[in-house]
Amino acid sequence: MRFLAVTETCDLGAVYLRLAAEGHEVRVAIEDIEAQGTLAGLVEHVANWRAELGWIREAGKDGIVIFEAVSEGLGALQDELRRDGYHVIGGSAFGDRLENDRAFAQEALAALGLQTARVREFTDIASADAFLASHPGRYVLKFSGSDHASSDNYVGQLEDGRDIRAMLAARLDIRNETPSRFILMDHVEGVEMGVGAYFDGNDFIRPACLDWEHKRFFPGDLGELTGEMGTVATFDRSQRFFSRTLARIAPLLRRHDHVGYVNLNTIVNEEGIWPLEFTCRFGYPGFAILDPLQRTGWAELFGMMAAPSGGRLHAAPGFSAGVVLTTPPFPYSRREIAEAVGLPILFSDRLDDEDRRHIHYGEVGLKDGQLVTTGLYGWTMVVTGTGLTVPEAKAAAYERIARITIPNMRYRGDIGDRLIQRDLARVESLGLLGDR
């Protein structure tokens, strides 16, 4: 098969390496100049993805274009390519809007009968401040659009909303800007829990997965909100939760010809399920954490998505725990902080083939035969472990991490702890998991 990856920063490098290792032809077009060292020497790079479309069309049904991002215009471009007869996996204009337009997503979920927290949308900071002054409370601040970092969002801590007001004022003072659109969502206490599945243009490929993310930079959920520091995921017992949440969006995705992975993040508590936000693309590091549980290979899965046939994903039982290994300037980018690339990545001789299958390269490349750090952010790699229980999966991941050396490497040491200590038992008590 032939795969053409259209990407801004090459987040799915581990997938492209898997495909190439299986003997498939892979070409990657990376837009961002700061990211063009990613996968250098490991996968073929091309300068202009449009010039490669003929190469894809020659392969017929075995030629697939993969889009990674939900930046403005990319979803509509994918829709156009599909109309032109190309097999395109990634998203759609509708999926882009679901992810980027937070107020729209909440309205869509409410229209489908899902329970949603109250949301107020604003286009200027002064109006939001006036609202907070007259309606004190605990809120979550989230910005719409694809050009905002995860660290821009803020989960309010104070019951009177003073910290949210201060954050908005600081943004205006420091950046001298008013974002075009943002929301204030009522804070909901509970367990944060996601559900995701691959959509083939007609329906979701089952089973869905369940996931529990760790977004804060430091252990104990301290520090900035990052894209992700680690996740625990499983395909087991997911049907009940999927049916009550993500499955209900399928008719809308079908109507808009969406093809790609879709995840819905929620808060669950004794009052029900509260949808928070969509990811309508292959999330990083989520795809890497699902990889060791997916007995269906990536090429076969992409084939099922490109030519729907009602196929089923074959998944291993148990849990996968994934830990993101980062290097500076993460959680920021080299646009804000001048950090050099090229740190050596070294492995213990005790790593066997199974261990290496659980190492998912992110922003890495080859320089003079040495694997080194590259890229824009410092998303260096993801290391996973699997087991029939969360403690087993966590232990396997951290045992592998102990055999990896990267100067200035940082990662959280508590991925899965909260789930082990209380959250999984609480989800179980709420009756949200299917039969064993």
Coordinates of C-alpha atoms in Angstrom, one line a residue, residues 2 35 38 46 73 75 83 110 118 125 184-185 201 221-222 224 243 279 307 324 366 407 421:
R2 CA 1.0 3.6 -0.4
A35 CA 9.6 20.2 12.4
T38 CA 11.4 14.8 12.5
V46 CA 8.7 15.1 0.2
G73 CA -9.3 24.8 5.9
G75 CA -11.1 19.6 6.8
R83 CA -15.0 14.2 -3.9
A110 CA -27.4 19.0 23.5
R118 CA -23.9 25.4 30.9
I125 CA -12.8 40.0 27.7
L184 CA -16.8 29.8 30.1
M185 CA -18.2 26.4 31.1
G201 CA -17.5 7.5 6.7
D221 CA -1.8 17.2 38.4
L222 CA 0.2 20.4 39.0
E224 CA 0.3 23.8 33.0
S243 CA -23.7 3.7 23.2
T279 CA -10.9 15.5 19.3
A307 CA -13.3 1.3 2.0
V324 CA 5.2 10.8 27.3
L366 CA 18.8 10.4 12.6
P407 CA 19.7 14.3 28.4
Q421 CA -6.5 4.5 43.8

